[in-house]
Amino acid sequence: MSAKAGSLRGFTLIELLVVISIIGILIALLLPAVQQAREAARRSECQNRLKQLALSLHNYHDIHRCLPSGSIVRGPSMTPLSGWGWGAMILPALEQGALYAKCDFSTNNSVGPNRDAIRLGLAVMRCASDTAPDTVDVELPGHPSAPAATGNYVGCEGFLSGLSSVRFGTATDGLSMTLLLGERNFSPSVNGTLPFTSSWCGIVTESDGYVFTSRPHIAVNGEKPINRSATSPVNFSSRHAGGAYFARGDGSVGFISDSIDAAVFTALGTPSGGEAVSH
């Protein structure tokens, strides 16, 4: 018999490097696809949550014959500091009756027993694409700071301004042509002030976030200037490339490009401005 019966042949160094290179190329090709699939899932979830919030606002309207206020002002100064917002008013419609019962609406949302309530996060108020921390600090003069749960969805002033009680029937421009809710992502501090964000409980500080937004007369995904005043209007924004999602008055949800014409964007924020706007 021959002593050289079929010896095994191993990989050469060059062959090994070729295999590693092929694996690297495959990973490079697959990774963007995986990331795109994940972002698509996050976008879908964002739309679903906006839809749920819009329907909850409609449920509130059916019961009270008007929408909740964007924020409720408390105290003799009549400033919007730490006023409860529309998000807190629709908690029962979001099946959050227990959390609603913990809220004392007769006082500011960041004092007393409310401190424990406002720190509880609501998944329906968060966009999965946003990278904000779970809570932001509430700074109310004369009181220790309190953490409030972060949120990413804000109301448009046309329907949800401070101390308002708007009825859908007054939207002569049409509910499908008027923005009800939109996105706002977490904006880190750029000049030593507190970051801009939002919370389901309402306005949490003058520089920390608002649950209602001025009419959209500024670009989607616009950046807050470094020295912008704390009381200036705050942009709608998102972590989605190219724009942000909005819910209209009729409950429909759609994506608005950040290249939208400013005049059209402004018109979409007014329920009865009489502007001619097409989809």
CSV table of N, CA and C in Angstrom, one decimal, residues 1-155:
chain,number,residue,atom,x,y,z
A,1,MET,N,0.8,-1.2,0.0
A,1,MET,CA,0.0,0.0,0.0
A,1,MET,C,0.9,1.2,0.0
A,2,SER,N,0.4,2.3,-0.6
A,2,SER,CA,1.2,3.5,-0.6
A,2,SER,C,1.0,4.3,0.7
A,3,ALA,N,2.1,4.9,1.1
A,3,ALA,CA,2.1,5.6,2.4
A,3,ALA,C,1.6,7.0,2.2
A,4,LYS,N,1.3,7.4,0.9
A,4,LYS,CA,0.8,8.8,0.6
A,4,LYS,C,-0.7,8.8,0.3
A,5,ALA,N,-1.5,8.2,1.2
A,5,ALA,CA,-2.9,8.1,0.9
A,5,ALA,C,-3.5,9.5,1.2
A,6,GLY,N,-4.1,10.2,0.3
A,6,GLY,CA,-4.8,11.4,0.4
A,6,GLY,C,-4.6,12.3,1.5
A,7,SER,N,-3.5,13.0,1.6
A,7,SER,CA,-3.2,14.0,2.7
A,7,SER,C,-4.1,15.2,2.5
A,8,LEU,N,-4.5,15.8,3.7
A,8,LEU,CA,-5.4,17.0,3.7
A,8,LEU,C,-4.6,18.2,3.4
A,9,ARG,N,-5.2,19.1,2.6
A,9,ARG,CA,-4.6,20.4,2.2
A,9,ARG,C,-5.2,21.6,3.0
A,10,GLY,N,-4.5,22.4,3.7
A,10,GLY,CA,-5.0,23.5,4.4
A,10,GLY,C,-5.1,24.8,3.6
A,11,PHE,N,-5.6,25.9,4.2
A,11,PHE,CA,-5.7,27.2,3.6
A,11,PHE,C,-4.3,27.8,3.5
A,12,THR,N,-4.1,28.5,2.4
A,12,THR,CA,-2.9,29.3,2.3
A,12,THR,C,-3.2,30.7,2.9
A,13,LEU,N,-2.2,31.5,3.2
A,13,LEU,CA,-2.5,32.8,3.8
A,13,LEU,C,-3.3,33.7,2.8
A,14,ILE,N,-2.9,33.6,1.6
A,14,ILE,CA,-3.6,34.4,0.6
A,14,ILE,C,-5.1,34.0,0.5
A,15,GLU,N,-5.4,32.7,0.5
A,15,GLU,CA,-6.8,32.3,0.5
A,15,GLU,C,-7.6,32.7,1.8
A,16,LEU,N,-6.9,32.7,2.9
A,16,LEU,CA,-7.5,33.2,4.1
A,16,LEU,C,-7.9,34.6,4.1
A,17,LEU,N,-6.9,35.4,3.5
A,17,LEU,CA,-7.2,36.9,3.4
A,17,LEU,C,-8.3,37.2,2.4
A,18,VAL,N,-8.4,36.4,1.4
A,18,VAL,CA,-9.5,36.5,0.4
A,18,VAL,C,-10.8,36.3,1.1
A,19,VAL,N,-10.9,35.2,1.9
A,19,VAL,CA,-12.2,34.9,2.6
A,19,VAL,C,-12.5,36.0,3.5
A,20,ILE,N,-11.6,36.5,4.3
A,20,ILE,CA,-11.8,37.6,5.3
A,20,ILE,C,-12.3,38.8,4.5
A,21,SER,N,-11.7,39.1,3.4
A,21,SER,CA,-12.1,40.3,2.6
A,21,SER,C,-13.6,40.1,2.1
A,22,ILE,N,-13.9,38.9,1.7
A,22,ILE,CA,-15.3,38.7,1.2
A,22,ILE,C,-16.3,38.8,2.3
A,23,ILE,N,-15.9,38.3,3.5
A,23,ILE,CA,-16.8,38.5,4.6
A,23,ILE,C,-17.0,39.9,5.0
A,24,GLY,N,-15.9,40.7,5.0
A,24,GLY,CA,-16.0,42.1,5.2
A,24,GLY,C,-16.8,42.9,4.3
A,25,ILE,N,-16.7,42.5,3.0
A,25,ILE,CA,-17.6,43.2,2.0
A,25,ILE,C,-19.0,42.8,2.2
A,26,LEU,N,-19.3,41.6,2.5
A,26,LEU,CA,-20.7,41.2,2.8
A,26,LEU,C,-21.3,42.0,4.0
A,27,ILE,N,-20.5,42.1,5.0
A,27,ILE,CA,-21.0,42.9,6.2
A,27,ILE,C,-21.2,44.3,5.8
A,28,ALA,N,-20.3,44.9,5.0
A,28,ALA,CA,-20.4,46.3,4.6
A,28,ALA,C,-21.7,46.5,3.8
A,29,LEU,N,-22.0,45.5,3.0
A,29,LEU,CA,-23.2,45.6,2.2
A,29,LEU,C,-24.5,45.3,3.0
A,30,LEU,N,-24.5,44.5,4.0
A,30,LEU,CA,-25.7,44.1,4.7
A,30,LEU,C,-26.0,45.1,5.8
A,31,LEU,N,-24.9,45.8,6.4
A,31,LEU,CA,-25.1,46.7,7.5
A,31,LEU,C,-26.1,47.8,7.2
A,32,PRO,N,-25.9,48.5,6.1
A,32,PRO,CA,-26.8,49.6,5.7
A,32,PRO,C,-28.2,49.1,5.6
A,33,ALA,N,-28.4,47.9,5.0
A,33,ALA,CA,-29.7,47.4,4.8
A,33,ALA,C,-30.4,47.1,6.2
A,34,VAL,N,-29.6,46.6,7.1
A,34,VAL,CA,-30.1,46.3,8.5
A,34,VAL,C,-30.5,47.6,9.1
A,35,GLN,N,-29.7,48.6,9.0
A,35,GLN,CA,-29.9,49.9,9.6
A,35,GLN,C,-31.2,50.6,9.0
A,36,GLN,N,-31.3,50.4,7.7
A,36,GLN,CA,-32.5,51.0,7.0
A,36,GLN,C,-33.8,50.3,7.5
A,37,ALA,N,-33.7,48.9,7.6
A,37,ALA,CA,-34.8,48.2,8.1
A,37,ALA,C,-35.2,48.6,9.5
A,38,ARG,N,-34.3,48.8,10.4
A,38,ARG,CA,-34.5,49.3,11.7
A,38,ARG,C,-35.2,50.7,11.7
A,39,GLU,N,-34.6,51.6,10.9
A,39,GLU,CA,-35.2,52.9,10.8
A,39,GLU,C,-36.6,52.9,10.3
A,40,ALA,N,-36.9,52.0,9.3
A,40,ALA,CA,-38.2,51.9,8.7
A,40,ALA,C,-39.2,51.4,9.8
A,41,ALA,N,-38.7,50.5,10.7
A,41,ALA,CA,-39.6,50.0,11.8
A,41,ALA,C,-39.8,51.2,12.8
A,42,ARG,N,-38.8,52.0,13.0
A,42,ARG,CA,-39.0,53.1,14.0
A,42,ARG,C,-39.9,54.2,13.4
A,43,ARG,N,-39.8,54.4,12.1
A,43,ARG,CA,-40.7,55.3,11.4
A,43,ARG,C,-42.2,54.9,11.5
A,44,SER,N,-42.4,53.6,11.3
A,44,SER,CA,-43.7,53.0,11.4
A,44,SER,C,-44.3,53.2,12.8
A,45,GLU,N,-43.4,52.9,13.8
A,45,GLU,CA,-43.8,53.1,15.2
A,45,GLU,C,-44.2,54.5,15.5
A,46,CYS,N,-43.4,55.4,15.0
A,46,CYS,CA,-43.6,56.9,15.2
A,46,CYS,C,-45.0,57.3,14.6
A,47,GLN,N,-45.3,56.8,13.4
A,47,GLN,CA,-46.6,57.1,12.8
A,47,GLN,C,-47.7,56.6,13.7
A,48,ASN,N,-47.5,55.3,14.1
A,48,ASN,CA,-48.6,54.7,14.9
A,48,ASN,C,-48.8,55.5,16.2
A,49,ARG,N,-47.8,56.0,16.9
A,49,ARG,CA,-47.9,56.7,18.1
A,49,ARG,C,-48.6,58.0,17.9
A,50,LEU,N,-48.2,58.7,16.8
A,50,LEU,CA,-48.9,60.0,16.5
A,50,LEU,C,-50.4,59.7,16.2
A,51,LYS,N,-50.7,58.7,15.5
A,51,LYS,CA,-52.1,58.3,15.2
A,51,LYS,C,-52.8,58.1,16.5
A,52,GLN,N,-52.2,57.4,17.5
A,52,GLN,CA,-52.9,57.1,18.7
A,52,GLN,C,-53.1,58.4,19.5
A,53,LEU,N,-52.2,59.3,19.5
A,53,LEU,CA,-52.3,60.6,20.2
A,53,LEU,C,-53.5,61.4,19.5
A,54,ALA,N,-53.5,61.4,18.2
A,54,ALA,CA,-54.5,62.2,17.5
A,54,ALA,C,-55.9,61.6,17.8
A,55,LEU,N,-56.0,60.3,17.8
A,55,LEU,CA,-57.3,59.7,18.1
A,55,LEU,C,-57.7,59.9,19.6
A,56,SER,N,-56.8,60.0,20.5
A,56,SER,CA,-57.1,60.3,21.9
A,56,SER,C,-57.6,61.7,22.0
A,57,LEU,N,-57.0,62.6,21.2
A,57,LEU,CA,-57.5,64.0,21.3
A,57,LEU,C,-58.9,64.1,20.7
A,58,HIS,N,-59.2,63.3,19.7
A,58,HIS,CA,-60.6,63.2,19.2
A,58,HIS,C,-61.5,62.7,20.2
A,59,ASN,N,-61.1,61.7,21.0
A,59,ASN,CA,-61.9,61.1,22.0
A,59,ASN,C,-62.2,62.2,23.1
A,60,TYR,N,-61.2,63.0,23.4
A,60,TYR,CA,-61.3,64.1,24.4
A,60,TYR,C,-62.3,65.1,23.9
A,61,HIS,N,-62.2,65.4,22.6
A,61,HIS,CA,-63.1,66.4,22.0
A,61,HIS,C,-64.5,65.9,22.0
A,62,ASP,N,-64.7,64.6,21.7
A,62,ASP,CA,-66.1,64.0,21.7
A,62,ASP,C,-66.7,64.1,23.1
A,63,ILE,N,-65.9,64.0,24.2
A,63,ILE,CA,-66.5,64.1,25.5
A,63,ILE,C,-66.7,65.5,26.0
A,64,HIS,N,-65.7,66.4,25.7
A,64,HIS,CA,-65.7,67.7,26.2
A,64,HIS,C,-66.2,68.8,25.2
A,65,ARG,N,-66.4,68.4,24.0
A,65,ARG,CA,-66.9,69.3,22.9
A,65,ARG,C,-65.8,70.3,22.6
A,66,CYS,N,-64.6,70.1,22.9
A,66,CYS,CA,-63.5,71.0,22.6
A,66,CYS,C,-62.2,70.2,22.8
A,67,LEU,N,-61.1,70.7,22.3
A,67,LEU,CA,-59.8,70.2,22.5
A,67,LEU,C,-59.2,70.7,23.9
A,68,PRO,N,-58.3,70.0,24.5
A,68,PRO,CA,-57.7,70.5,25.7
A,68,PRO,C,-56.8,71.7,25.4
A,69,SER,N,-56.5,72.4,26.4
A,69,SER,CA,-55.5,73.5,26.2
A,69,SER,C,-54.1,73.0,26.0
A,70,GLY,N,-53.4,73.7,25.2
A,70,GLY,CA,-52.0,73.3,25.0
A,70,GLY,C,-51.2,73.4,26.3
A,71,SER,N,-51.5,74.3,27.1
A,71,SER,CA,-51.0,74.4,28.5
A,71,SER,C,-51.9,75.2,29.3
A,72,ILE,N,-52.0,74.9,30.6
A,72,ILE,CA,-52.8,75.6,31.6
A,72,ILE,C,-52.0,76.4,32.4
A,73,VAL,N,-52.3,77.7,32.5
A,73,VAL,CA,-51.5,78.7,33.3
A,73,VAL,C,-52.0,78.6,34.7
A,74,ARG,N,-51.1,78.5,35.7
A,74,ARG,CA,-51.5,78.6,37.1
A,74,ARG,C,-50.7,79.7,37.8
A,75,GLY,N,-51.3,80.4,38.7
A,75,GLY,CA,-50.6,81.4,39.5
A,75,GLY,C,-50.9,82.8,39.0
A,76,PRO,N,-50.7,83.8,39.9
A,76,PRO,CA,-51.1,85.2,39.6
A,76,PRO,C,-50.2,85.8,38.5
A,77,SER,N,-49.0,85.3,38.2
A,77,SER,CA,-48.2,85.9,37.2
A,77,SER,C,-48.7,85.6,35.8
A,78,MET,N,-49.5,84.6,35.6
A,78,MET,CA,-50.1,84.2,34.3
A,78,MET,C,-49.0,83.9,33.3
A,79,THR,N,-47.9,83.4,33.8
A,79,THR,CA,-46.8,82.9,32.9
A,79,THR,C,-47.0,81.4,32.6
A,80,PRO,N,-46.6,80.9,31.5
A,80,PRO,CA,-46.8,79.5,31.2
A,80,PRO,C,-45.9,78.5,31.9
A,81,LEU,N,-45.1,79.0,32.9
A,81,LEU,CA,-44.1,78.2,33.5
A,81,LEU,C,-44.8,77.0,34.3
A,82,SER,N,-44.3,75.8,33.9
A,82,SER,CA,-44.8,74.6,34.6
A,82,SER,C,-46.3,74.4,34.6
A,83,GLY,N,-47.0,74.7,33.5
A,83,GLY,CA,-48.4,74.5,33.3
A,83,GLY,C,-48.7,73.1,32.7
A,84,TRP,N,-49.7,72.5,33.2
A,84,TRP,CA,-50.1,71.2,32.6
A,84,TRP,C,-50.4,71.4,31.2
A,85,GLY,N,-50.1,70.3,30.4
A,85,GLY,CA,-50.4,70.4,28.9
A,85,GLY,C,-51.4,69.4,28.5
A,86,TRP,N,-51.7,69.4,27.2
A,86,TRP,CA,-52.7,68.6,26.6
A,86,TRP,C,-52.4,67.1,26.8
A,87,GLY,N,-51.1,66.7,26.9
A,87,GLY,CA,-50.7,65.3,27.1
A,87,GLY,C,-51.3,64.8,28.3
A,88,ALA,N,-51.3,65.6,29.4
A,88,ALA,CA,-51.8,65.2,30.7
A,88,ALA,C,-53.3,65.0,30.6
A,89,MET,N,-54.0,65.9,29.8
A,89,MET,CA,-55.4,65.9,29.8
A,89,MET,C,-56.0,64.7,29.1
A,90,ILE,N,-55.2,64.0,28.2
A,90,ILE,CA,-55.7,62.9,27.5
A,90,ILE,C,-55.3,61.6,28.1
A,91,LEU,N,-54.7,61.6,29.2
A,91,LEU,CA,-54.2,60.3,29.9
A,91,LEU,C,-55.3,59.3,29.9
A,92,PRO,N,-56.6,59.6,30.4
A,92,PRO,CA,-57.6,58.6,30.4
A,92,PRO,C,-57.9,57.9,29.0
A,93,ALA,N,-57.8,58.7,28.0
A,93,ALA,CA,-58.0,58.2,26.6
A,93,ALA,C,-56.9,57.3,26.2
A,94,LEU,N,-55.7,57.4,26.8
A,94,LEU,CA,-54.5,56.6,26.6
A,94,LEU,C,-54.5,55.4,27.5
A,95,GLU,N,-55.5,55.1,28.2
A,95,GLU,CA,-55.6,54.0,29.2
A,95,GLU,C,-54.6,54.2,30.3
A,96,GLN,N,-54.4,55.5,30.7
A,96,GLN,CA,-53.5,55.8,31.8
A,96,GLN,C,-54.3,56.5,32.9
A,97,GLY,N,-55.4,55.9,33.2
A,97,GLY,CA,-56.3,56.5,34.3
A,97,GLY,C,-55.6,56.5,35.6
A,98,ALA,N,-54.8,55.5,36.0
A,98,ALA,CA,-54.1,55.5,37.2
A,98,ALA,C,-53.1,56.7,37.3
A,99,LEU,N,-52.4,56.9,36.3
A,99,LEU,CA,-51.4,58.1,36.3
A,99,LEU,C,-52.2,59.4,36.3
A,100,TYR,N,-53.3,59.5,35.6
A,100,TYR,CA,-54.1,60.7,35.6
A,100,TYR,C,-54.6,61.0,37.1
A,101,ALA,N,-54.9,59.9,37.8
A,101,ALA,CA,-55.4,60.1,39.2
A,101,ALA,C,-54.3,60.6,40.1
A,102,LYS,N,-53.1,60.4,39.8
A,102,LYS,CA,-51.9,60.8,40.6
A,102,LYS,C,-51.6,62.3,40.4
A,103,CYS,N,-52.2,62.9,39.3
A,103,CYS,CA,-51.9,64.3,39.0
A,103,CYS,C,-52.8,65.3,39.7
A,104,ASP,N,-52.2,66.3,40.4
A,104,ASP,CA,-53.0,67.3,41.0
A,104,ASP,C,-53.0,68.5,40.1
A,105,PHE,N,-54.1,68.7,39.4
A,105,PHE,CA,-54.2,69.8,38.4
A,105,PHE,C,-54.5,71.1,39.0
A,106,SER,N,-54.6,71.2,40.3
A,106,SER,CA,-54.9,72.5,40.9
A,106,SER,C,-53.6,73.2,41.2
A,107,THR,N,-52.4,72.6,41.0
A,107,THR,CA,-51.2,73.2,41.2
A,107,THR,C,-50.2,72.9,40.1
A,108,ASN,N,-49.0,73.5,40.2
A,108,ASN,CA,-48.0,73.3,39.1
A,108,ASN,C,-47.6,71.8,39.0
A,109,ASN,N,-47.2,71.5,37.8
A,109,ASN,CA,-47.0,70.0,37.6
A,109,ASN,C,-45.6,69.5,38.2
A,110,SER,N,-44.8,70.4,38.8
A,110,SER,CA,-43.6,69.9,39.3
A,110,SER,C,-43.4,70.1,40.8
A,111,VAL,N,-44.5,70.3,41.5
A,111,VAL,CA,-44.4,70.5,43.0
A,111,VAL,C,-45.3,69.4,43.6
A,112,GLY,N,-45.0,69.2,44.9
A,112,GLY,CA,-45.8,68.3,45.7
A,112,GLY,C,-45.8,66.9,45.2
A,113,PRO,N,-47.0,66.2,45.2
A,113,PRO,CA,-47.1,64.8,44.8
A,113,PRO,C,-47.0,64.7,43.2
A,114,ASN,N,-47.1,65.8,42.5
A,114,ASN,CA,-46.9,65.8,41.1
A,114,ASN,C,-45.5,65.4,40.7
A,115,ARG,N,-44.5,65.6,41.6
A,115,ARG,CA,-43.1,65.3,41.3
A,115,ARG,C,-42.9,63.8,40.9
A,116,ASP,N,-43.7,63.0,41.6
A,116,ASP,CA,-43.6,61.5,41.4
A,116,ASP,C,-44.3,61.1,40.1
A,117,ALA,N,-45.4,61.8,39.8
A,117,ALA,CA,-46.2,61.5,38.6
A,117,ALA,C,-45.5,61.8,37.3
A,118,ILE,N,-44.9,63.0,37.2
A,118,ILE,CA,-44.4,63.5,36.0
A,118,ILE,C,-43.2,62.8,35.5
A,119,ARG,N,-42.5,62.1,36.4
A,119,ARG,CA,-41.3,61.4,36.0
A,119,ARG,C,-41.6,60.1,35.3
A,120,LEU,N,-42.8,59.6,35.3
A,120,LEU,CA,-43.2,58.3,34.7
A,120,LEU,C,-43.3,58.5,33.2
A,121,GLY,N,-42.5,57.7,32.5
A,121,GLY,CA,-42.5,57.8,31.1
A,121,GLY,C,-43.6,57.1,30.4
A,122,LEU,N,-44.0,57.6,29.2
A,122,LEU,CA,-45.1,57.0,28.4
A,122,LEU,C,-44.5,56.7,27.0
A,123,ALA,N,-44.5,55.4,26.7
A,123,ALA,CA,-43.9,55.0,25.4
A,123,ALA,C,-44.6,55.7,24.2
A,124,VAL,N,-45.9,56.0,24.3
A,124,VAL,CA,-46.6,56.6,23.2
A,124,VAL,C,-46.2,58.0,23.0
A,125,MET,N,-45.5,58.6,23.9
A,125,MET,CA,-45.0,60.0,23.7
A,125,MET,C,-43.6,60.1,23.2
A,126,ARG,N,-43.0,58.9,23.0
A,126,ARG,CA,-41.6,58.9,22.5
A,126,ARG,C,-41.4,58.4,21.1
A,127,CYS,N,-40.6,59.0,20.3
A,127,CYS,CA,-40.2,58.5,19.0
A,127,CYS,C,-39.0,57.6,19.2
A,128,ALA,N,-39.0,56.4,18.7
A,128,ALA,CA,-37.9,55.4,18.9
A,128,ALA,C,-36.6,55.9,18.3
A,129,SER,N,-36.7,56.8,17.3
A,129,SER,CA,-35.5,57.3,16.6
A,129,SER,C,-34.8,58.3,17.5
A,130,ASP,N,-35.4,58.9,18.4
A,130,ASP,CA,-34.8,60.0,19.2
A,130,ASP,C,-33.9,59.4,20.2
A,131,THR,N,-32.8,60.2,20.6
A,131,THR,CA,-31.8,59.7,21.5
A,131,THR,C,-31.8,60.5,22.8
A,132,ALA,N,-33.0,61.1,23.2
A,132,ALA,CA,-33.1,61.9,24.4
A,132,ALA,C,-33.0,61.0,25.6
A,133,PRO,N,-32.5,61.6,26.7
A,133,PRO,CA,-32.6,60.8,28.0
A,133,PRO,C,-34.0,60.6,28.4
A,134,ASP,N,-34.2,59.7,29.4
A,134,ASP,CA,-35.6,59.4,29.8
A,134,ASP,C,-36.3,60.5,30.5
A,135,THR,N,-35.5,61.4,31.2
A,135,THR,CA,-36.1,62.5,31.9
A,135,THR,C,-35.3,63.7,31.7
A,136,VAL,N,-35.9,64.9,31.9
A,136,VAL,CA,-35.3,66.2,31.9
A,136,VAL,C,-35.7,66.9,33.2
A,137,ASP,N,-34.8,67.8,33.6
A,137,ASP,CA,-35.1,68.4,34.9
A,137,ASP,C,-36.0,69.6,34.8
A,138,VAL,N,-37.0,69.7,35.7
A,138,VAL,CA,-37.9,70.8,35.8
A,138,VAL,C,-37.3,71.8,36.7
A,139,GLU,N,-37.1,73.1,36.3
A,139,GLU,CA,-36.6,74.1,37.2
A,139,GLU,C,-37.6,75.2,37.5
A,140,LEU,N,-38.3,75.0,38.6
A,140,LEU,CA,-39.4,76.0,39.0
A,140,LEU,C,-38.8,76.9,40.1
A,141,PRO,N,-38.8,78.2,39.9
A,141,PRO,CA,-38.2,79.1,41.0
A,141,PRO,C,-38.9,78.8,42.3
A,142,GLY,N,-38.0,78.7,43.3
A,142,GLY,CA,-38.5,78.5,44.7
A,142,GLY,C,-38.7,77.1,45.1
A,143,HIS,N,-38.5,76.1,44.1
A,143,HIS,CA,-38.7,74.7,44.4
A,143,HIS,C,-37.4,73.9,43.9
A,144,PRO,N,-37.1,72.8,44.5
A,144,PRO,CA,-36.0,72.0,44.0
A,144,PRO,C,-36.4,71.4,42.7
A,145,SER,N,-35.3,71.2,41.9
A,145,SER,CA,-35.6,70.6,40.5
A,145,SER,C,-36.2,69.3,40.6
A,146,ALA,N,-37.0,68.9,39.6
A,146,ALA,CA,-37.6,67.6,39.6
A,146,ALA,C,-37.5,67.0,38.2
A,147,PRO,N,-37.3,65.7,38.0
A,147,PRO,CA,-37.2,65.1,36.7
A,147,PRO,C,-38.6,64.9,36.1
A,148,ALA,N,-38.7,65.2,34.8
A,148,ALA,CA,-40.0,65.0,34.1
A,148,ALA,C,-39.7,64.1,32.9
A,149,ALA,N,-40.6,63.2,32.7
A,149,ALA,CA,-40.4,62.3,31.6
A,149,ALA,C,-40.4,63.0,30.2
A,150,THR,N,-39.4,62.6,29.4
A,150,THR,CA,-39.2,63.2,28.1
A,150,THR,C,-40.3,62.8,27.1
A,151,GLY,N,-40.7,63.7,26.3
A,151,GLY,CA,-41.6,63.4,25.2
A,151,GLY,C,-41.1,63.9,23.9
A,152,ASN,N,-41.7,63.5,22.8
A,152,ASN,CA,-41.2,63.9,21.4
A,152,ASN,C,-42.4,64.5,20.6
A,153,TYR,N,-43.6,64.5,21.1
A,153,TYR,CA,-44.7,65.0,20.3
A,153,TYR,C,-45.3,66.2,20.9
A,154,VAL,N,-45.5,67.2,20.0
A,154,VAL,CA,-46.0,68.5,20.5
A,154,VAL,C,-47.2,68.9,19.6
A,155,GLY,N,-48.0,69.8,20.2
A,155,GLY,CA,-49.1,70.3,19.4
A,155,GLY,C,-48.9,71.6,18.7
